[in-house]
Structures are given as structure tokens and as C-alpha cells.
Amino acid sequence: MAGEGAFEVEGVIVEVMGNRTFRVELANGHRPLGFVAGRKSLPALGAGDKVRLVLSPYDLSQGRILVGQVPSPSPDE
């Protein structure tokens, strides 16, 4: 989400709900809905997978799952 104040959290997929929607459990126990945005092919996500979720401060009940993120290079590379 490109909106101001959006933040990223890490969580684990606990339920595959279909239609590109997943139930994600965060470290604090909160379970928002996560969805994969866009029309690209759906990545192979399933229960137990760790994901990063972008949440809006205005609606903590759902967020966008970040997929295909390139890890940042280590400092010694």
C-alpha cells in the first residue's frame, strides 16, 4: 500500500481461504486477512509459510501480502 503510515509486519499463514486470500497469524496473536494483489500468477503459498504483510493504520483487519521481494544484499557484498 502506497498510503502514508502503512507498515510491514511478518506473520505465518494459518489458513488458505481461496480466491487469493489467506488468514495470517502475527507474532502478537492477531489474525488479519492477507491477500495477494495484482493479476500475476499466484505464488505457491500454503499453511505454515512465512510472509510479510502491509497493513494500513486505519484498517488492521486486512493487508496485502508482499510476494517476490528481493532480499537486500549483505553489507560485505
Short mmCIF file of C-alpha atoms in Angstrom, two decimals:
data_model
loop_
_atom_site.label_atom_id
_atom_site.label_comp_id
_atom_site.label_asym_id
_atom_site.label_seq_id
_atom_site.Cartn_x
_atom_site.Cartn_y
_atom_site.Cartn_z
CA MET A 1 0.00 0.00 0.00
CA ALA A 2 1.45 3.27 -1.00
CA GLY A 3 -0.58 5.17 1.58
CA GLU A 4 1.03 7.15 4.33
CA GLY A 5 1.51 5.33 7.58
CA ALA A 6 1.34 1.82 6.09
CA PHE A 7 3.66 -0.59 7.86
CA GLU A 8 5.03 -4.08 7.31
CA VAL A 9 4.71 -6.98 9.72
CA GLU A 10 5.77 -10.61 9.50
CA GLY A 11 3.40 -13.47 10.03
CA VAL A 12 2.62 -17.10 9.25
CA ILE A 13 -0.19 -18.31 7.02
CA VAL A 14 -2.55 -20.43 9.13
CA GLU A 15 -5.44 -20.87 6.67
CA VAL A 16 -5.85 -20.80 2.91
CA MET A 17 -9.28 -19.31 2.24
CA GLY A 18 -9.30 -19.35 -1.57
CA ASN A 19 -9.59 -16.55 -4.11
CA ARG A 20 -6.06 -15.28 -3.29
CA THR A 21 -6.99 -14.75 0.37
CA PHE A 22 -5.18 -16.15 3.40
CA ARG A 23 -5.55 -15.93 7.19
CA VAL A 24 -2.20 -14.78 8.62
CA GLU A 25 -1.22 -15.01 12.28
CA LEU A 26 1.08 -12.27 13.57
CA ALA A 27 3.51 -12.55 16.48
CA ASN A 28 1.05 -10.77 18.79
CA GLY A 29 -1.69 -13.33 18.02
CA HIS A 30 -3.75 -11.05 15.76
CA ARG A 31 -5.12 -12.86 12.66
CA PRO A 32 -5.83 -10.42 9.80
CA LEU A 33 -6.79 -11.45 6.28
CA GLY A 34 -3.96 -11.28 3.78
CA PHE A 35 -4.45 -11.06 0.04
CA VAL A 36 -2.17 -11.20 -2.97
CA ALA A 37 -2.79 -8.14 -5.12
CA GLY A 38 -2.48 -7.97 -8.88
CA ARG A 39 -3.19 -10.36 -11.70
CA LYS A 40 0.15 -12.14 -11.73
CA SER A 41 0.23 -15.87 -11.27
CA LEU A 42 -0.43 -16.86 -7.68
CA PRO A 43 2.74 -17.93 -5.90
CA ALA A 44 2.77 -21.30 -4.16
CA LEU A 45 1.67 -20.20 -0.70
CA GLY A 46 0.27 -22.55 1.90
CA ALA A 47 -0.28 -23.03 5.60
CA GLY A 48 2.92 -22.56 7.57
CA ASP A 49 4.59 -20.20 5.09
CA LYS A 50 6.14 -17.03 6.49
CA VAL A 51 5.01 -13.86 4.73
CA ARG A 52 5.32 -10.09 5.04
CA LEU A 53 2.05 -8.22 5.28
CA VAL A 54 1.50 -4.50 4.63
CA LEU A 55 -1.19 -3.08 6.92
CA SER A 56 -2.88 0.30 6.95
CA PRO A 57 -3.14 2.02 10.34
CA TYR A 58 -6.81 2.67 9.52
CA ASP A 59 -7.80 -0.98 8.97
CA LEU A 60 -5.81 -3.65 10.80
CA SER A 61 -8.20 -6.44 9.79
CA GLN A 62 -6.70 -6.95 6.32
CA GLY A 63 -3.49 -6.36 4.44
CA ARG A 64 -1.54 -7.06 1.28
CA ILE A 65 0.94 -9.92 1.16
CA LEU A 66 4.28 -8.92 -0.33
CA VAL A 67 5.48 -11.51 -2.83
CA GLY A 68 8.66 -11.73 -4.85
CA GLN A 69 10.62 -9.33 -2.71
CA VAL A 70 14.36 -9.44 -3.38
CA PRO A 71 16.34 -9.70 -0.15
CA SER A 72 18.65 -6.77 0.42
CA PRO A 73 22.33 -7.56 -0.17
CA SER A 74 24.51 -8.15 2.85
CA PRO A 75 26.94 -5.32 3.75
CA ASP A 76 30.06 -7.32 2.76
CA GLU A 77 28.89 -7.92 -0.83
#
